[in-house]
Short mmCIF file of C-alpha atoms in Angstrom, two decimals:
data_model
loop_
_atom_site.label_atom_id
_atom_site.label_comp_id
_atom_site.label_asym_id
_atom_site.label_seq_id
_atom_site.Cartn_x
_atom_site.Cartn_y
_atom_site.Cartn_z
CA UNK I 1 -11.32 26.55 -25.24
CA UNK I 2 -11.67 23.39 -23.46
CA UNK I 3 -12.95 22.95 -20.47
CA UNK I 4 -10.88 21.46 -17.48
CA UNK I 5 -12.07 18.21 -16.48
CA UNK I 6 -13.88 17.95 -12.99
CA UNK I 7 -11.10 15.90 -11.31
CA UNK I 8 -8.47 18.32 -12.46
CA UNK I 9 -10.00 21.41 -10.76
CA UNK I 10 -8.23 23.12 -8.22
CA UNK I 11 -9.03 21.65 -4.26
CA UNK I 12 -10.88 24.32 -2.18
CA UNK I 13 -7.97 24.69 0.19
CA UNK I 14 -5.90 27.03 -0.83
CA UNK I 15 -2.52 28.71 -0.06
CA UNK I 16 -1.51 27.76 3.40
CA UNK I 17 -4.52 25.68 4.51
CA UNK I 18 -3.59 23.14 1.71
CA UNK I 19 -0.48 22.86 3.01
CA UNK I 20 3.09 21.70 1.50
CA UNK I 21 5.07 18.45 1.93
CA UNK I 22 8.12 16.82 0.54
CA UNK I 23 6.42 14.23 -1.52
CA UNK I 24 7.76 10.27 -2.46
CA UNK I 25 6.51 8.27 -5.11
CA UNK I 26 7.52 4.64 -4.65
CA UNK I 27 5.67 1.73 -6.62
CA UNK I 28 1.45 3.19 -7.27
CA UNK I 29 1.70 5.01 -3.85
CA UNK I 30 2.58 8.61 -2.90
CA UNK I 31 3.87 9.39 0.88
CA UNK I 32 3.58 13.07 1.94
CA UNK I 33 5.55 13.70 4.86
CA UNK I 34 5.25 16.10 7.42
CA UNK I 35 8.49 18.17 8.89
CA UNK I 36 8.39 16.33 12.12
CA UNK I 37 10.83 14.19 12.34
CA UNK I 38 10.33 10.28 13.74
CA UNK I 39 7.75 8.38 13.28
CA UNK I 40 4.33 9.68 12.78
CA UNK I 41 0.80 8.31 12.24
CA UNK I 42 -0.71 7.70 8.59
CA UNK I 43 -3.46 8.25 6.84
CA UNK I 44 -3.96 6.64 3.29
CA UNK I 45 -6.48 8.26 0.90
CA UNK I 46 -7.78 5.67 -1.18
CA UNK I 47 -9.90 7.20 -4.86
CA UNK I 48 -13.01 6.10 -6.22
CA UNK I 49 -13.92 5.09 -9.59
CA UNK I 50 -14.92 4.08 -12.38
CA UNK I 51 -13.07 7.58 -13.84
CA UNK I 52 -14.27 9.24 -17.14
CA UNK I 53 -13.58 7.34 -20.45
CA UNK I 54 -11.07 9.93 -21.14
CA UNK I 55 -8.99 9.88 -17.98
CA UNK I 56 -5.28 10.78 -19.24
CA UNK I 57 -4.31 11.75 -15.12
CA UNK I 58 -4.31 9.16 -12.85
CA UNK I 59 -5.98 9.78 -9.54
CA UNK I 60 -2.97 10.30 -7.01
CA UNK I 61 -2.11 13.33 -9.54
CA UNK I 62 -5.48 15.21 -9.00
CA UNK I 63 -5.67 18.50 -7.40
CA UNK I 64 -8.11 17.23 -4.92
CA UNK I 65 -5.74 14.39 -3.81
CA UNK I 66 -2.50 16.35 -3.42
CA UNK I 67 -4.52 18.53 -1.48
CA UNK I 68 -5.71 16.70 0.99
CA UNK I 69 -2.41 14.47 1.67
CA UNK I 70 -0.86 17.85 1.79
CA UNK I 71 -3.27 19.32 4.09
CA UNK I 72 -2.79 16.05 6.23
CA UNK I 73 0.86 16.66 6.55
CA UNK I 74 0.70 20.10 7.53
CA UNK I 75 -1.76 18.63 10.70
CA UNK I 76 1.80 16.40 11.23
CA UNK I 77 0.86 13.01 9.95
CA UNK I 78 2.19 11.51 7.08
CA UNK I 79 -0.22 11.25 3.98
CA UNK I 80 -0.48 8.58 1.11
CA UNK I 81 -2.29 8.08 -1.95
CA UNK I 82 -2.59 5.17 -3.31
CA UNK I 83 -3.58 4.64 -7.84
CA UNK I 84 -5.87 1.41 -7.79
CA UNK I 85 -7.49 0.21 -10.82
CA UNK I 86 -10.89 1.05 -9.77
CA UNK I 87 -10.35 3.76 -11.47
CA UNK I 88 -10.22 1.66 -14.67
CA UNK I 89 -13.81 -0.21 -14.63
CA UNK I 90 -16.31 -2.03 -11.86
CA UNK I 91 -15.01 -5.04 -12.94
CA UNK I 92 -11.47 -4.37 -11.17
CA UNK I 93 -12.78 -4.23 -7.95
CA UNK I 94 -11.19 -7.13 -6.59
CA UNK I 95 -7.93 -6.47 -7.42
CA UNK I 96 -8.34 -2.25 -6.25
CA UNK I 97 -8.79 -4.47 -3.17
CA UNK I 98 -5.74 -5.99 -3.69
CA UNK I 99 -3.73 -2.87 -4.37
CA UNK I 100 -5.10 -1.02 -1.57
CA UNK I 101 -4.19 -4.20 0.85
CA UNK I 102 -0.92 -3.75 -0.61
CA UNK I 103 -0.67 0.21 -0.40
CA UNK I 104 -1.94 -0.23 3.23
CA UNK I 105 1.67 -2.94 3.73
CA UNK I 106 4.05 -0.60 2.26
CA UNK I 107 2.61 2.48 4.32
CA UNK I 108 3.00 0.69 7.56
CA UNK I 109 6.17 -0.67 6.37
CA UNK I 110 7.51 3.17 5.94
CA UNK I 111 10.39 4.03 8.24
CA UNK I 112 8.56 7.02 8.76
CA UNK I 113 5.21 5.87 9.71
CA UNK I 114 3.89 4.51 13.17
CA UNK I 115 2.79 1.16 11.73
CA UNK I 116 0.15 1.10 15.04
CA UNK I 117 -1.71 4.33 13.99
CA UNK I 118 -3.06 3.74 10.81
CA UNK I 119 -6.31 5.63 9.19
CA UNK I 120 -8.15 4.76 5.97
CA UNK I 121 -10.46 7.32 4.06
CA UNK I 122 -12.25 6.19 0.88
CA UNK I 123 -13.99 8.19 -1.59
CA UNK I 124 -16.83 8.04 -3.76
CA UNK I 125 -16.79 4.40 -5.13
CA UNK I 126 -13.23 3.50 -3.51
CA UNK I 127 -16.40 3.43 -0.38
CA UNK I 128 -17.19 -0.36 -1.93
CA UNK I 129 -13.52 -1.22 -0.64
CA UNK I 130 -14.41 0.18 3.03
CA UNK I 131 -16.52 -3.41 4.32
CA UNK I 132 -13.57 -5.52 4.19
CA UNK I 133 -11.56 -3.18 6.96
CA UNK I 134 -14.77 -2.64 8.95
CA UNK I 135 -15.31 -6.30 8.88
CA UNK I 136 -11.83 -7.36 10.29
CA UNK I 137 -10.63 -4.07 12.07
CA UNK I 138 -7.15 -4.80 12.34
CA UNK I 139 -5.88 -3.52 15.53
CA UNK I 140 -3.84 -1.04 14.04
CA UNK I 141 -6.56 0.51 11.93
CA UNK I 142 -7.52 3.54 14.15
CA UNK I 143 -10.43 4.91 12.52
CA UNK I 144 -11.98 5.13 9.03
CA UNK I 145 -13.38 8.18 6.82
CA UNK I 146 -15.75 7.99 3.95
CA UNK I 147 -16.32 11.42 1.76
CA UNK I 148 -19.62 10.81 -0.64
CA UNK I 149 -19.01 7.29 -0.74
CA UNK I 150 -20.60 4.69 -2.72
CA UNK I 151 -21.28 1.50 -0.23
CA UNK I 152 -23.88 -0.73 -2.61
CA UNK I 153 -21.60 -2.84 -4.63
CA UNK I 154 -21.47 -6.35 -5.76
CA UNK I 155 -22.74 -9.21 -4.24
CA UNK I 156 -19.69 -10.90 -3.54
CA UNK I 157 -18.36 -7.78 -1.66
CA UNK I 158 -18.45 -7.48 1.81
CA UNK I 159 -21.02 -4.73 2.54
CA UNK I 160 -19.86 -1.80 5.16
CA UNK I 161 -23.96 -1.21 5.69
CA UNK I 162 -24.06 -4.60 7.10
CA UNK I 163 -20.76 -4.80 9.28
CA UNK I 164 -20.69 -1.20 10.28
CA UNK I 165 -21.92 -2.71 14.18
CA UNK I 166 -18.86 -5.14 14.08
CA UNK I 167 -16.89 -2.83 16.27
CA UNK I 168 -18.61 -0.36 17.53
CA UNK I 169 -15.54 1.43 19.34
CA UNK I 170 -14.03 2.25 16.14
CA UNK I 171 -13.88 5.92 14.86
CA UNK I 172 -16.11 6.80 11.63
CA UNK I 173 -16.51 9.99 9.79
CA UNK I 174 -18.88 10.20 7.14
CA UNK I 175 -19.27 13.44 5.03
CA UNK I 176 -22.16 13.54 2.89
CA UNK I 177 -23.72 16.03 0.69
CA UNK I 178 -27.23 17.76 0.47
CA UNK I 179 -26.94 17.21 -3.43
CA UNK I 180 -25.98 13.29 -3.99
CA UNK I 181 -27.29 11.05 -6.59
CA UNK I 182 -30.82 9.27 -5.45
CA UNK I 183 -28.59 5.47 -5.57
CA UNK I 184 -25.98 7.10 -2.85
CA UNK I 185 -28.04 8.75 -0.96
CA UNK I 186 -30.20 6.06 0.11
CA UNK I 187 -27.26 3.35 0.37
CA UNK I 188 -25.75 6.28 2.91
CA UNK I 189 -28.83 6.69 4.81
CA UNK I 190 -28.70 2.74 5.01
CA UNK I 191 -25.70 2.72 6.36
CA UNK I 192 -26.31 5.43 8.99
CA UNK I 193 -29.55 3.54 10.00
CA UNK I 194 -27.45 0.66 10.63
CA UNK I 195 -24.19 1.86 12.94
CA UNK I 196 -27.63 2.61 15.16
CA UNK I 197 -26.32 5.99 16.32
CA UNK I 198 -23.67 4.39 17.73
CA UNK I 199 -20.99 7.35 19.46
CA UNK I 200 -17.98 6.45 17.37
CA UNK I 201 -19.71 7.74 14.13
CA UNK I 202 -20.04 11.48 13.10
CA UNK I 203 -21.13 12.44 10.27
CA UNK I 204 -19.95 16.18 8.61
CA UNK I 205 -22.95 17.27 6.43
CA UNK I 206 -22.33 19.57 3.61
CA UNK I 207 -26.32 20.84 2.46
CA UNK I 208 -25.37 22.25 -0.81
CA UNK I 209 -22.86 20.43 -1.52
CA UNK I 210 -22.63 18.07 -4.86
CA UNK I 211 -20.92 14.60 -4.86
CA UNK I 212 -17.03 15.53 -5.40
CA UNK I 213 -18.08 19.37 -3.55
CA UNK I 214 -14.08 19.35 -2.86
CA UNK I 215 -13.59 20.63 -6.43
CA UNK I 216 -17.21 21.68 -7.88
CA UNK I 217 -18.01 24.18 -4.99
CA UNK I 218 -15.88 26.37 -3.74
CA UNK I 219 -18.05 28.22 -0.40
CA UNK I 220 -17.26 28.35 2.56
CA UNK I 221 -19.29 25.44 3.42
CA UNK I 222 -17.11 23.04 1.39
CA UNK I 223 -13.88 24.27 3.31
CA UNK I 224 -15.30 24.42 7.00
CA UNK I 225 -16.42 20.73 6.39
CA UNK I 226 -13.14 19.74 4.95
CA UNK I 227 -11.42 21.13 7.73
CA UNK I 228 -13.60 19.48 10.39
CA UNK I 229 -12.58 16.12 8.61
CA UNK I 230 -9.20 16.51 8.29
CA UNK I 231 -9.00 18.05 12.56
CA UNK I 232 -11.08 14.85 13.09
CA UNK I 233 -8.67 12.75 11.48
CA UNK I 234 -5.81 14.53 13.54
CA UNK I 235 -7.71 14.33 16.78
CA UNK I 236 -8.18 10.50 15.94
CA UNK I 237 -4.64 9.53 15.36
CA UNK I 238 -3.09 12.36 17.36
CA UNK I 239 -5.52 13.04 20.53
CA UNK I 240 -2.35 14.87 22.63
CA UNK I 241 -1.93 17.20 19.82
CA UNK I 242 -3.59 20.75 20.48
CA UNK I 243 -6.10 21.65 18.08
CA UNK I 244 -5.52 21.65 14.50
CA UNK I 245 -2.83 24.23 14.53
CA UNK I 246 -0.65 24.31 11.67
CA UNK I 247 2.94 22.66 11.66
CA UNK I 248 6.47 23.63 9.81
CA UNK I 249 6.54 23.50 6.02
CA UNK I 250 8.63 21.60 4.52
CA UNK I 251 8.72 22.40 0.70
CA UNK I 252 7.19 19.95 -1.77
CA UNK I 253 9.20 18.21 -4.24
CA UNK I 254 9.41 19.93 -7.71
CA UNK I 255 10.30 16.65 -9.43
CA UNK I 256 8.11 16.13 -12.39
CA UNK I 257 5.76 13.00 -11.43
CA UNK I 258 4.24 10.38 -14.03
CA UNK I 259 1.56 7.88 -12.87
CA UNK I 260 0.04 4.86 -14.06
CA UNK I 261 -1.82 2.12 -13.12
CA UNK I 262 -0.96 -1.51 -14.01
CA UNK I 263 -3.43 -4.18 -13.65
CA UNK I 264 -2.47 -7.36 -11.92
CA UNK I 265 -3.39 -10.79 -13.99
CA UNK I 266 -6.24 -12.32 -12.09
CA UNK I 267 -5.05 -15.68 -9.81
CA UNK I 268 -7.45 -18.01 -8.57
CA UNK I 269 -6.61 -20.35 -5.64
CA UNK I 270 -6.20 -23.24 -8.11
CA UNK I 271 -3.71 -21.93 -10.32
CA UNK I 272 -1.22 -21.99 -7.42
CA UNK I 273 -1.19 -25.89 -6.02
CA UNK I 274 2.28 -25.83 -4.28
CA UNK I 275 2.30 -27.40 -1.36
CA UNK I 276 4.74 -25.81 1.79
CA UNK I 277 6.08 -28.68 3.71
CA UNK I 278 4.36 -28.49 7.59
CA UNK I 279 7.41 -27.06 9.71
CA UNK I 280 9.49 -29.13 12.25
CA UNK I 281 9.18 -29.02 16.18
CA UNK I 282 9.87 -25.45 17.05
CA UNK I 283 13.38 -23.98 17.34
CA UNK I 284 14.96 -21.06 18.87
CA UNK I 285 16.37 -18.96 16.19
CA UNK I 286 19.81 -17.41 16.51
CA UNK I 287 21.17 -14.55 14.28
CA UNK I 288 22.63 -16.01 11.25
CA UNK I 289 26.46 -15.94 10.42
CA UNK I 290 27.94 -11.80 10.80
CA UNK I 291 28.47 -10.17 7.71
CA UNK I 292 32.00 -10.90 5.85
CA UNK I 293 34.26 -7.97 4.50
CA UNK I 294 32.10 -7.40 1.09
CA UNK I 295 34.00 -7.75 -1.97
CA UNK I 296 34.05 -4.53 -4.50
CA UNK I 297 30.94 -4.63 -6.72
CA UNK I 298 33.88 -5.22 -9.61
CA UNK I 299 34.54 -8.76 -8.38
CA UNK I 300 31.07 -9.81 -8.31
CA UNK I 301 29.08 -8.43 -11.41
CA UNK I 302 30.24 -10.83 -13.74
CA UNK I 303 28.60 -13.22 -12.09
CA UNK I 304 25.76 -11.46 -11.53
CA UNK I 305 25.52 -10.41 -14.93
CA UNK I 306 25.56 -14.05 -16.28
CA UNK I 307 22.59 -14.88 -13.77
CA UNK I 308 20.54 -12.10 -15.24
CA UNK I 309 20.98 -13.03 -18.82
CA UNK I 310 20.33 -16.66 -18.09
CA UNK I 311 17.28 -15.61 -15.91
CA UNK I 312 15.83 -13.28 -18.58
CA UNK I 313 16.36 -15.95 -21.45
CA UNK I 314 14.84 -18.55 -19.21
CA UNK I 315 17.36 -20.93 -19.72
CA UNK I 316 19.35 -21.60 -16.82
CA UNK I 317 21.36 -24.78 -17.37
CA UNK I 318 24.07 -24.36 -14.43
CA UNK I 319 24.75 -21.24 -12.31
CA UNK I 320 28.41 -19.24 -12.35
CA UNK I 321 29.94 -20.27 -9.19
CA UNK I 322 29.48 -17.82 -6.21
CA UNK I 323 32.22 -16.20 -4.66
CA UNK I 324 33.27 -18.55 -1.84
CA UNK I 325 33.05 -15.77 1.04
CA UNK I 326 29.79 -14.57 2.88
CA UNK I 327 28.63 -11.45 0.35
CA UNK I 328 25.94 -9.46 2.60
CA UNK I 329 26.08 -6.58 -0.56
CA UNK I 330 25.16 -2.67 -0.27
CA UNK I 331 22.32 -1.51 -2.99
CA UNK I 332 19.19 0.03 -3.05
CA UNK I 333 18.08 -2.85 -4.08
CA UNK I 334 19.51 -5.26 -1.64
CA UNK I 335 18.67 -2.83 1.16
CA UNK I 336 14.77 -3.91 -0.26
CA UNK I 337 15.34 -7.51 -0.05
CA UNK I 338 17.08 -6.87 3.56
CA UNK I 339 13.84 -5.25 4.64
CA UNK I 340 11.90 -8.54 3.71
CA UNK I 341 13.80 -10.57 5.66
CA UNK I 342 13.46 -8.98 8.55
CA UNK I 343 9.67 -9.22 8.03
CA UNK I 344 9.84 -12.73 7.28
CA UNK I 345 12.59 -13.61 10.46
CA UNK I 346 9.38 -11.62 12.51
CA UNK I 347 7.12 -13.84 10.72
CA UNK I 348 5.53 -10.36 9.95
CA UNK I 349 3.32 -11.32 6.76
CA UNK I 350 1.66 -8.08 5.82
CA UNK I 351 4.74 -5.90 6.56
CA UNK I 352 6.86 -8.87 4.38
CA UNK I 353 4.36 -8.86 1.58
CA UNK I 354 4.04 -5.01 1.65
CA UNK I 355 7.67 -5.00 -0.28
CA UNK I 356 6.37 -6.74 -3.21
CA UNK I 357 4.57 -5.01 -6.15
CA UNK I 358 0.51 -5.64 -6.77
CA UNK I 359 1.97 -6.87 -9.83
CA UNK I 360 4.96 -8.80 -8.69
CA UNK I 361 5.36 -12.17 -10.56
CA UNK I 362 7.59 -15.11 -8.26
CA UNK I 363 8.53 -18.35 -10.13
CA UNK I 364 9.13 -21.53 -7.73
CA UNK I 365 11.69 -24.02 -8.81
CA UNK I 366 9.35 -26.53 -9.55
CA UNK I 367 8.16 -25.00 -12.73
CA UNK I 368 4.68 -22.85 -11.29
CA UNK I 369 4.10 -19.48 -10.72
CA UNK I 370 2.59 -17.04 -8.30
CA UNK I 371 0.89 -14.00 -9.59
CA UNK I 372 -0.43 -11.10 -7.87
CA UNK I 373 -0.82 -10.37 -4.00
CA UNK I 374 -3.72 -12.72 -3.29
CA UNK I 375 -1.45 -15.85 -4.86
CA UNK I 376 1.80 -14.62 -3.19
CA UNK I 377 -0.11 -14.65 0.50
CA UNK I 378 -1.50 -17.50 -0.51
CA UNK I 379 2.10 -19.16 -0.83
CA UNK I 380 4.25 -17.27 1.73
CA UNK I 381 1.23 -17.37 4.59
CA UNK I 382 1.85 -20.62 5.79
CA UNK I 383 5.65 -20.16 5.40
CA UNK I 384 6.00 -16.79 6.90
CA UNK I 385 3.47 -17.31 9.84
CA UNK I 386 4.75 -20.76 10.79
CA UNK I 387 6.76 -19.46 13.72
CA UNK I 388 9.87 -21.67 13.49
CA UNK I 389 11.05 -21.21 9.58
CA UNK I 390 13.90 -18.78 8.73
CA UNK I 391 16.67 -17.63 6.21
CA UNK I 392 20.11 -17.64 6.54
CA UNK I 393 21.91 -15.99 3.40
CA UNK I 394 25.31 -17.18 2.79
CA UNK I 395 26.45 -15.19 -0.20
CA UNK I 396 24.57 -12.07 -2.05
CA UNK I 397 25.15 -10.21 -5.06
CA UNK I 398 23.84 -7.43 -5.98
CA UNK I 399 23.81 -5.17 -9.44
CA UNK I 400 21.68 -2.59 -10.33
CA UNK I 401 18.16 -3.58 -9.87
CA UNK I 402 19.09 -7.12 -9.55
CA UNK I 403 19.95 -9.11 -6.00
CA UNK I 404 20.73 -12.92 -6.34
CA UNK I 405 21.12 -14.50 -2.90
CA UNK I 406 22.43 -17.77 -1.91
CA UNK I 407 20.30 -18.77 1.26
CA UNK I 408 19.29 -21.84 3.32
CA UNK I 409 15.95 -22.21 5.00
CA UNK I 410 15.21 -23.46 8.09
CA UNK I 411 12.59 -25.20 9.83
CA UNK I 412 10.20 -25.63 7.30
CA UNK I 413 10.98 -29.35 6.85
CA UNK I 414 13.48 -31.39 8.00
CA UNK I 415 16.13 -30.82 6.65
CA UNK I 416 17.39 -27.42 5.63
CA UNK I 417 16.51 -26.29 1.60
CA UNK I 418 19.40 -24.58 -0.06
CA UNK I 419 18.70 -22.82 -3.17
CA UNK I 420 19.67 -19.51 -5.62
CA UNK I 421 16.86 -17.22 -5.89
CA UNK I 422 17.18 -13.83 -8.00
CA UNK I 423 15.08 -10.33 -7.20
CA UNK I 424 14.50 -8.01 -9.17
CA UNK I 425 13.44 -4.77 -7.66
CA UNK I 426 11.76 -1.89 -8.89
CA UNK I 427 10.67 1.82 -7.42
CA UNK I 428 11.64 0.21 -3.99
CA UNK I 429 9.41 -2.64 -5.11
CA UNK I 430 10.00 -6.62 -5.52
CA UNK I 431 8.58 -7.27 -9.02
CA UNK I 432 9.84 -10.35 -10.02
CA UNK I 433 11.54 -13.48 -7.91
CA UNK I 434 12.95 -16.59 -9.52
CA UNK I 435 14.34 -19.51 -6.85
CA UNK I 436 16.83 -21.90 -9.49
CA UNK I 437 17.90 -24.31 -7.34
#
């Protein structure tokens, strides 16, 4: 018989202490959502790696990490958990960073979620992702939790030993085990040494406890420490709730779930060398035309359809002409691309780039291409954070996955810039974006 790999063991909460959640997979993340209705604080579990050679499961499927979103939810904060290609090899560390930046965008962007109460809790090696968000401490980030963590990395990585006294008002929670590998152990000891014994860090010891105890050991010791961490984390992000008492159930979504992790191509600042005209004086914006009466989806998807084909062959000699009334369409799509507008018009960069895919692809007019989230901020920062640029869409079509808009921006030179750009959308994702004209 063989034996059951160590990440697919069961989680040492069981029953009703792990907890059950209606559960959404959009894009590489998973939201667990509590019964509560309204908006609730997050947390976002974020894996280790490298896996074993012969990982078949990707990480958000694991016992361990269903459990503990779960077990989050029942406390009454939403839970997410995000598949980052750490998983895959050392060598993707910088773009794991990448997808977790990006995980982090959606989650806040959640209707659900209080975008202002945010909590990040890294695992094993996913702990070599942890400097970056000590270092800057967004002011939304409420606290941070690290579970046998790795924190030596690379070089070129910021190191959470060496910023951990950065901010010393913000929550940490270290849980670390009596039986760790020599390597962790010391790096962890480091790192203790070095928040100076500062209040805002405790530390949940588990003395016979391996590295990954949340599946190998299954005492009593394991759960009481996972259950301090998890109250903790509750306390932290909801300090008027009373105790750690259990909440409703809601019951967990039955829908067969397949994962997988996509790697985003590597992009360098000097493969992207467009150049965003600087932004006029500043203007006061005004709320673009009102929607028109939108046509039936009939009268437009011709049109649409011959802007897809031409988009997907690449060849995209002159466009169908647009319907000559204001189209403000209804899709699941479009309702995606209506989202990022109102993150651009609040010249809200993280919660507009949060809508795109790790992976998403956008091709400018002028031939070049932006790859991956650290290219696409690299292009939309300026644009987005200017303060005084903004998007009026005249017409919009929308089929299927597909949303070609007709729009004029403002204020980012002077003279407005007209042009046809296509999205395609994905799992509630932008993947690709073409501007034609």
């Amino acid at each position: 018989m063989t034996e059951t790999p160590a990440y697919l063991r069961p989680f040492v909460l069981t029953g009703s202490e792990a907890g059950e959640a209606e559960v959404e997979r959009v894009g590489e993340v998973d939201v667990y959502r509590p019964a509560e209705p309204g908006r609730r604080p997050a947390v976002l579990f974020v894996h280790g790696g490298p896996g074993p050679f012969d990982l078949n499961v990707f990480p958000r499927d694991w016992p361990l990490f269903e459990g503990y979103a779960s077990a989050i939810a029942e406390r009454g904060l939403v839970g997410a958990v995000v598949d980052h290609s750490l998983v895959l090899g050392m060598d993707r560390l910088a773009t794991a960073s990448d997808q977790v930046e990006a995980a982090v965008g959606q989650l806040r962007a959640d209707e659900q979620v209080d975008p202002e109460r945010i909590l990040l809790w890294f695992f094993s090696g996913g702990g070599l992702l942890a400097g970056e968000w000590l270092d800057s401490r967004p002011e939304w980030l409420r606290g941070i939790a690290l579970s046998y963590p790795m924190l030596d990395g690379p070089a070129d990585l910021i190191s959470a030993t060496e910023v951990v006294g950065n901010h010393p008002d913000l929550p940490i929670l270290l849980t670390r085990v009596g039986h760790e590998q020599e390597a962790a152990a010391t790096s962890v000891q480091a790192f203790v040494e070095a928040a100076g014994g500062t209040s805002a860090l405790r530390i949940v010891d588990v003395p016979d406890g391996r590295h990954g105890f949340d599946v190998l050991d299954h005492t009593e010791q394991s759960r009481s420490a996972i259950r301090e961490a998890l109250d903790w984390a509750a306390k932290i992000l909801l300090p008027d709730a009373p105790g750690s008492a259990a909440r409703a159930r809601s019951t967990r979504s039955t829908t067969p779930r397949k994962s997988s992790v996509t790697t985003p191509a590597q992009t360098s600042s000097d493969q992207l060398k467009t150049t965003i005209p600087a932004p006029a004086a500043a203007t006061t914006r005004v709320n673009p035309k009102p929607p028109a009466v939108v046509p039936a989806v009939e009268a437009v998807a011709p049109a649409v359809e011959a802007v897809v084909q031409a988009v997907e062959a690449e060849d995209v000699p002159a466009l169908p002409p647009l319907p000559a009334v204001p189209v403000l369409a209804d899709s699941p799509a479009a309702r995606v691309i209506a989202r990022q507008l109102s993150a651009f018009l609040a010249h809200d960069l993280e919660a507009f780039l949060s809508l795109y895919s790790p992976t998403a692809r956008v091709f400018l007019a002028d031939g070049k291409e932006a790859s991956g989230r650290r290219a696409l901020r690299e292009y939309y920062g300026p644009l987005v954070e200017s303060g005084t640029a903004w998007i009026e869409v005249e017409t919009r079509l929308t089929e299927g996955e597909w949303v070609v808009d007709q729009q004029v921006l403002h204020g980012a030179s002077a003279q407005p810039i007209r042009s046809i750009v296509v999205h395609r959308v994905q799992n509630k994702a932008i993947t690709e974006v073409r501007h034609l004209a």
